[in-house]
Amino acid sequence: MAFYRTTILFLSLMVLVGCSSTHRAYLETIKLAFQTSADPVLTLSEIQNSPIDLLYVSLKDKPRAVLALAYIENSQYKWVSGDNAMLVEQGGRIVKTVGTIDNFFYVTNIENDPLAIPKNVNSTLYWNRSVDYDNGLSAFVESKFEWVINSELIIDGNHAKANMLKEVVTFQQVNKQTNTWINYFWFDTETEQLLKSEQQLTPNSDRYELTYISRIARLPLATVLSVGG
């Protein structure tokens, strides 16, 4: 696959020059690699052989995209796309987006996010924070959680078991208007690694579906899932 060969070529070069390269150069290299395909589909072996972690991201009515892990900074994972959009997540939660239609800028109290230690989450737990989004808007957000053990995880039409964490989100804007929705997080039953999530950031934003294909490819689960389609 031309896309994959180009990706590996450029990203392998980045591994060789890693410490001497700037973050900007890294992003430009990844951008060039991903320009060869508008909607890439990777096989299991291609994912397993990638020198960096890859992530599938889907939004409503939009083609699925592949993001590459550019770097980890202050416990935040910074994923970039071929068109220089960036998705920043911490503990599995999206905390910032750059270059997207619905820019999401800041989340307070992230150090107390229950997602960081999912085994400690129970139905009595609440998490409160404030968020900044859409060029100057802000809101107060409250979450409560519920486990669904041995839930069904579906990846590219394949089925497997995982523990699913349901997050009921209550989003209160400055004008007191309130919206509620549910986010979902699927964790591997053995390693407790986050494998997939569906997250909505604001009342009017699209839902993000994140599939951690590199993590899945490293698990025994990968032998029964065709993570690359």
CSV table of N, CA and C in Angstrom, one decimal, residues 12-107:
chain,number,residue,atom,x,y,z
A,12,SER,N,10.1,6.6,9.9
A,12,SER,CA,11.3,5.9,10.2
A,12,SER,C,12.4,7.0,10.2
A,13,LEU,N,12.4,7.9,9.3
A,13,LEU,CA,13.4,8.9,9.3
A,13,LEU,C,13.3,9.8,10.5
A,14,MET,N,12.1,10.0,11.0
A,14,MET,CA,11.9,10.8,12.2
A,14,MET,C,12.5,10.1,13.4
A,15,VAL,N,12.4,8.7,13.4
A,15,VAL,CA,12.9,8.0,14.5
A,15,VAL,C,14.5,8.1,14.5
A,16,LEU,N,15.1,8.1,13.4
A,16,LEU,CA,16.5,8.2,13.3
A,16,LEU,C,17.0,9.6,13.7
A,17,VAL,N,16.3,10.6,13.4
A,17,VAL,CA,16.8,12.0,13.7
A,17,VAL,C,16.1,12.6,15.0
A,18,GLY,N,15.2,11.8,15.6
A,18,GLY,CA,14.3,12.2,16.6
A,18,GLY,C,14.7,13.3,17.5
A,19,CYS,N,15.8,13.1,18.3
A,19,CYS,CA,16.1,14.1,19.4
A,19,CYS,C,16.6,15.4,18.8
A,20,SER,N,17.1,15.4,17.5
A,20,SER,CA,17.6,16.7,17.0
A,20,SER,C,16.6,17.4,16.2
A,21,SER,N,15.4,16.9,16.1
A,21,SER,CA,14.3,17.5,15.3
A,21,SER,C,13.4,18.3,16.2
A,22,THR,N,12.8,19.3,15.6
A,22,THR,CA,11.8,20.1,16.4
A,22,THR,C,10.4,19.5,16.2
A,23,HIS,N,9.5,19.8,17.1
A,23,HIS,CA,8.1,19.4,17.0
A,23,HIS,C,7.5,19.8,15.7
A,24,ARG,N,7.8,21.0,15.2
A,24,ARG,CA,7.3,21.5,14.0
A,24,ARG,C,7.7,20.6,12.8
A,25,ALA,N,8.9,20.3,12.8
A,25,ALA,CA,9.4,19.4,11.7
A,25,ALA,C,8.7,18.1,11.7
A,26,TYR,N,8.5,17.6,12.9
A,26,TYR,CA,7.8,16.3,13.1
A,26,TYR,C,6.4,16.3,12.5
A,27,LEU,N,5.7,17.4,12.8
A,27,LEU,CA,4.3,17.5,12.3
A,27,LEU,C,4.3,17.6,10.8
A,28,GLU,N,5.3,18.4,10.2
A,28,GLU,CA,5.3,18.5,8.8
A,28,GLU,C,5.6,17.2,8.1
A,29,THR,N,6.5,16.4,8.7
A,29,THR,CA,6.8,15.1,8.2
A,29,THR,C,5.6,14.2,8.2
A,30,ILE,N,4.8,14.2,9.3
A,30,ILE,CA,3.6,13.3,9.3
A,30,ILE,C,2.6,13.8,8.3
A,31,LYS,N,2.5,15.1,8.2
A,31,LYS,CA,1.6,15.7,7.2
A,31,LYS,C,1.9,15.2,5.8
A,32,LEU,N,3.2,15.2,5.4
A,32,LEU,CA,3.6,14.7,4.1
A,32,LEU,C,3.3,13.3,3.9
A,33,ALA,N,3.5,12.5,4.9
A,33,ALA,CA,3.2,11.0,4.9
A,33,ALA,C,1.8,10.8,4.6
A,34,PHE,N,0.9,11.5,5.2
A,34,PHE,CA,-0.5,11.2,5.1
A,34,PHE,C,-1.2,11.8,3.9
A,35,GLN,N,-0.5,12.6,3.2
A,35,GLN,CA,-1.1,13.2,2.0
A,35,GLN,C,-1.4,12.2,0.9
A,36,THR,N,-0.8,11.0,1.0
A,36,THR,CA,-1.0,10.1,-0.1
A,36,THR,C,-2.3,9.3,-0.1
A,37,SER,N,-3.1,9.5,0.9
A,37,SER,CA,-4.4,8.8,0.9
A,37,SER,C,-5.4,9.6,1.7
A,38,ALA,N,-6.6,9.7,1.1
A,38,ALA,CA,-7.7,10.5,1.8
A,38,ALA,C,-8.4,9.7,2.8
A,39,ASP,N,-8.5,8.4,2.6
A,39,ASP,CA,-9.2,7.5,3.6
A,39,ASP,C,-8.5,6.2,3.7
A,40,PRO,N,-7.3,6.2,4.4
A,40,PRO,CA,-6.5,5.0,4.5
A,40,PRO,C,-7.2,3.9,5.3
A,41,VAL,N,-6.9,2.7,4.9
A,41,VAL,CA,-7.3,1.5,5.6
A,41,VAL,C,-6.1,0.6,5.8
A,42,LEU,N,-5.7,0.4,7.1
A,42,LEU,CA,-4.4,-0.3,7.3
A,42,LEU,C,-4.8,-1.8,7.7
A,43,THR,N,-3.9,-2.7,7.3
A,43,THR,CA,-4.0,-4.1,7.7
A,43,THR,C,-3.4,-4.3,9.1
A,44,LEU,N,-3.7,-5.4,9.7
A,44,LEU,CA,-3.2,-5.7,11.0
A,44,LEU,C,-1.6,-5.7,11.0
A,45,SER,N,-1.0,-6.3,10.0
A,45,SER,CA,0.4,-6.3,10.0
A,45,SER,C,1.0,-5.0,9.8
A,46,GLU,N,0.4,-4.1,9.0
A,46,GLU,CA,0.9,-2.8,8.8
A,46,GLU,C,0.8,-2.0,10.1
A,47,ILE,N,-0.2,-2.1,10.9
A,47,ILE,CA,-0.3,-1.4,12.1
A,47,ILE,C,0.7,-1.9,13.1
A,48,GLN,N,0.9,-3.3,13.2
A,48,GLN,CA,1.9,-3.8,14.1
A,48,GLN,C,3.3,-3.4,13.7
A,49,ASN,N,3.6,-3.2,12.4
A,49,ASN,CA,4.9,-2.8,12.0
A,49,ASN,C,5.2,-1.3,12.0
A,50,SER,N,4.2,-0.5,12.4
A,50,SER,CA,4.4,1.0,12.4
A,50,SER,C,5.3,1.3,13.6
A,51,PRO,N,6.3,2.2,13.3
A,51,PRO,CA,7.2,2.6,14.4
A,51,PRO,C,6.5,3.6,15.4
A,52,ILE,N,5.4,4.1,15.1
A,52,ILE,CA,4.7,5.0,16.1
A,52,ILE,C,3.2,4.5,16.2
A,53,ASP,N,2.5,4.9,17.3
A,53,ASP,CA,1.1,4.5,17.5
A,53,ASP,C,0.2,5.3,16.5
A,54,LEU,N,-0.8,4.6,16.1
A,54,LEU,CA,-1.8,5.1,15.2
A,54,LEU,C,-3.2,5.0,15.8
A,55,LEU,N,-4.1,5.9,15.4
A,55,LEU,CA,-5.4,6.1,15.9
A,55,LEU,C,-6.4,6.3,14.8
A,56,TYR,N,-7.5,5.5,14.8
A,56,TYR,CA,-8.6,5.8,13.9
A,56,TYR,C,-9.5,6.8,14.6
A,57,VAL,N,-9.9,7.9,13.8
A,57,VAL,CA,-10.9,8.9,14.3
A,57,VAL,C,-12.0,9.0,13.3
A,58,SER,N,-13.2,8.9,13.8
A,58,SER,CA,-14.4,9.0,13.0
A,58,SER,C,-15.3,10.1,13.5
A,59,LEU,N,-15.9,10.9,12.6
A,59,LEU,CA,-16.9,11.9,13.0
A,59,LEU,C,-18.1,11.6,12.1
A,60,LYS,N,-19.2,12.1,12.6
A,60,LYS,CA,-20.5,11.8,11.9
A,60,LYS,C,-20.4,12.3,10.4
A,61,ASP,N,-20.8,11.4,9.5
A,61,ASP,CA,-20.9,11.8,8.1
A,61,ASP,C,-19.6,12.2,7.4
A,62,LYS,N,-18.4,11.8,8.1
A,62,LYS,CA,-17.1,12.2,7.5
A,62,LYS,C,-16.3,10.9,7.4
A,63,PRO,N,-15.4,10.9,6.4
A,63,PRO,CA,-14.5,9.7,6.3
A,63,PRO,C,-13.7,9.5,7.5
A,64,ARG,N,-13.4,8.2,7.8
A,64,ARG,CA,-12.5,7.9,8.9
A,64,ARG,C,-11.1,8.4,8.6
A,65,ALA,N,-10.4,8.9,9.6
A,65,ALA,CA,-9.1,9.4,9.4
A,65,ALA,C,-8.1,8.6,10.3
A,66,VAL,N,-6.8,8.6,9.9
A,66,VAL,CA,-5.8,8.0,10.8
A,66,VAL,C,-5.0,9.2,11.3
A,67,LEU,N,-4.8,9.2,12.7
A,67,LEU,CA,-3.9,10.2,13.3
A,67,LEU,C,-2.7,9.4,13.9
A,68,ALA,N,-1.6,10.1,13.9
A,68,ALA,CA,-0.4,9.6,14.4
A,68,ALA,C,0.0,10.3,15.7
A,69,LEU,N,0.6,9.5,16.6
A,69,LEU,CA,1.0,10.1,17.9
A,69,LEU,C,2.3,10.9,17.7
A,70,ALA,N,2.2,12.2,17.7
A,70,ALA,CA,3.3,13.1,17.5
A,70,ALA,C,4.2,13.1,18.7
A,71,TYR,N,3.7,13.3,19.9
A,71,TYR,CA,4.5,13.3,21.1
A,71,TYR,C,3.6,13.2,22.3
A,72,ILE,N,4.2,12.9,23.5
A,72,ILE,CA,3.6,12.9,24.8
A,72,ILE,C,4.2,14.0,25.6
A,73,GLU,N,3.4,14.9,26.2
A,73,GLU,CA,3.9,16.0,26.9
A,73,GLU,C,3.0,16.3,28.1
A,74,ASN,N,3.6,16.3,29.3
A,74,ASN,CA,2.8,16.5,30.6
A,74,ASN,C,1.6,15.6,30.6
A,75,SER,N,1.8,14.3,30.4
A,75,SER,CA,0.8,13.2,30.4
A,75,SER,C,-0.3,13.4,29.4
A,76,GLN,N,-0.1,14.3,28.4
A,76,GLN,CA,-1.1,14.5,27.3
A,76,GLN,C,-0.5,13.9,26.0
A,77,TYR,N,-1.4,13.1,25.4
A,77,TYR,CA,-1.1,12.5,24.1
A,77,TYR,C,-1.5,13.4,23.0
A,78,LYS,N,-0.6,13.8,22.1
A,78,LYS,CA,-0.9,14.7,21.0
A,78,LYS,C,-0.9,14.0,19.7
A,79,TRP,N,-2.1,13.8,19.1
A,79,TRP,CA,-2.3,13.1,17.9
A,79,TRP,C,-2.5,14.1,16.7
A,80,VAL,N,-1.8,13.9,15.6
A,80,VAL,CA,-2.0,14.8,14.5
A,80,VAL,C,-2.5,14.1,13.2
A,81,SER,N,-3.2,14.8,12.4
A,81,SER,CA,-3.7,14.3,11.1
A,81,SER,C,-2.9,14.8,10.0
A,82,GLY,N,-3.2,14.3,8.8
A,82,GLY,CA,-2.4,14.7,7.6
A,82,GLY,C,-2.7,16.2,7.2
A,83,ASP,N,-3.8,16.8,7.7
A,83,ASP,CA,-4.0,18.2,7.4
A,83,ASP,C,-3.7,19.1,8.5
A,84,ASN,N,-2.9,18.6,9.5
A,84,ASN,CA,-2.3,19.4,10.6
A,84,ASN,C,-3.4,19.7,11.7
A,85,ALA,N,-4.5,19.0,11.7
A,85,ALA,CA,-5.4,19.1,12.8
A,85,ALA,C,-4.7,18.3,14.0
A,86,MET,N,-5.0,18.7,15.2
A,86,MET,CA,-4.5,18.0,16.3
A,86,MET,C,-5.6,17.7,17.4
A,87,LEU,N,-5.5,16.5,17.9
A,87,LEU,CA,-6.3,16.1,19.0
A,87,LEU,C,-5.5,15.8,20.2
A,88,VAL,N,-5.8,16.4,21.3
A,88,VAL,CA,-5.0,16.2,22.5
A,88,VAL,C,-5.9,15.4,23.5
A,89,GLU,N,-5.4,14.3,24.1
A,89,GLU,CA,-6.1,13.6,25.1
A,89,GLU,C,-5.3,13.3,26.3
A,90,GLN,N,-5.9,13.2,27.4
A,90,GLN,CA,-5.3,12.9,28.7
A,90,GLN,C,-6.1,11.8,29.4
A,91,GLY,N,-5.5,10.7,29.7
A,91,GLY,CA,-6.2,9.7,30.4
A,91,GLY,C,-7.4,9.1,29.5
A,92,GLY,N,-7.3,9.3,28.2
A,92,GLY,CA,-8.3,8.8,27.3
A,92,GLY,C,-9.4,9.8,27.0
A,93,ARG,N,-9.3,11.0,27.6
A,93,ARG,CA,-10.3,12.0,27.4
A,93,ARG,C,-9.8,13.1,26.5
A,94,ILE,N,-10.6,13.5,25.5
A,94,ILE,CA,-10.2,14.6,24.6
A,94,ILE,C,-10.3,15.9,25.5
A,95,VAL,N,-9.1,16.6,25.6
A,95,VAL,CA,-9.1,17.8,26.4
A,95,VAL,C,-8.8,19.1,25.5
A,96,LYS,N,-8.5,18.8,24.2
A,96,LYS,CA,-8.2,20.0,23.4
A,96,LYS,C,-8.2,19.5,21.9
A,97,THR,N,-8.8,20.4,21.0
A,97,THR,CA,-8.7,20.1,19.6
A,97,THR,C,-8.1,21.4,18.9
A,98,VAL,N,-7.4,21.2,17.8
A,98,VAL,CA,-6.8,22.3,17.1
A,98,VAL,C,-7.1,22.0,15.6
A,99,GLY,N,-7.6,23.0,14.9
A,99,GLY,CA,-7.8,22.9,13.5
A,99,GLY,C,-9.0,22.1,13.1
A,100,THR,N,-10.0,22.0,14.0
A,100,THR,CA,-11.2,21.3,13.8
A,100,THR,C,-12.4,22.3,13.7
A,101,ILE,N,-13.5,21.8,13.2
A,101,ILE,CA,-14.7,22.8,13.1
A,101,ILE,C,-15.1,23.2,14.5
A,102,ASP,N,-15.1,22.3,15.5
A,102,ASP,CA,-15.6,22.6,16.8
A,102,ASP,C,-14.3,22.6,17.8
A,103,ASN,N,-13.6,23.8,17.8
A,103,ASN,CA,-12.4,23.8,18.6
A,103,ASN,C,-12.8,23.8,20.1
A,104,PHE,N,-12.0,23.0,20.8
A,104,PHE,CA,-12.2,22.7,22.2
A,104,PHE,C,-10.9,23.1,22.9
A,105,PHE,N,-10.9,24.0,23.8
A,105,PHE,CA,-9.7,24.6,24.2
A,105,PHE,C,-9.1,24.2,25.6
A,106,TYR,N,-10.0,24.0,26.6
A,106,TYR,CA,-9.4,23.8,27.9
A,106,TYR,C,-10.4,23.1,28.8
A,107,VAL,N,-9.8,22.3,29.7
A,107,VAL,CA,-10.6,21.5,30.7
A,107,VAL,C,-10.0,21.7,32.0
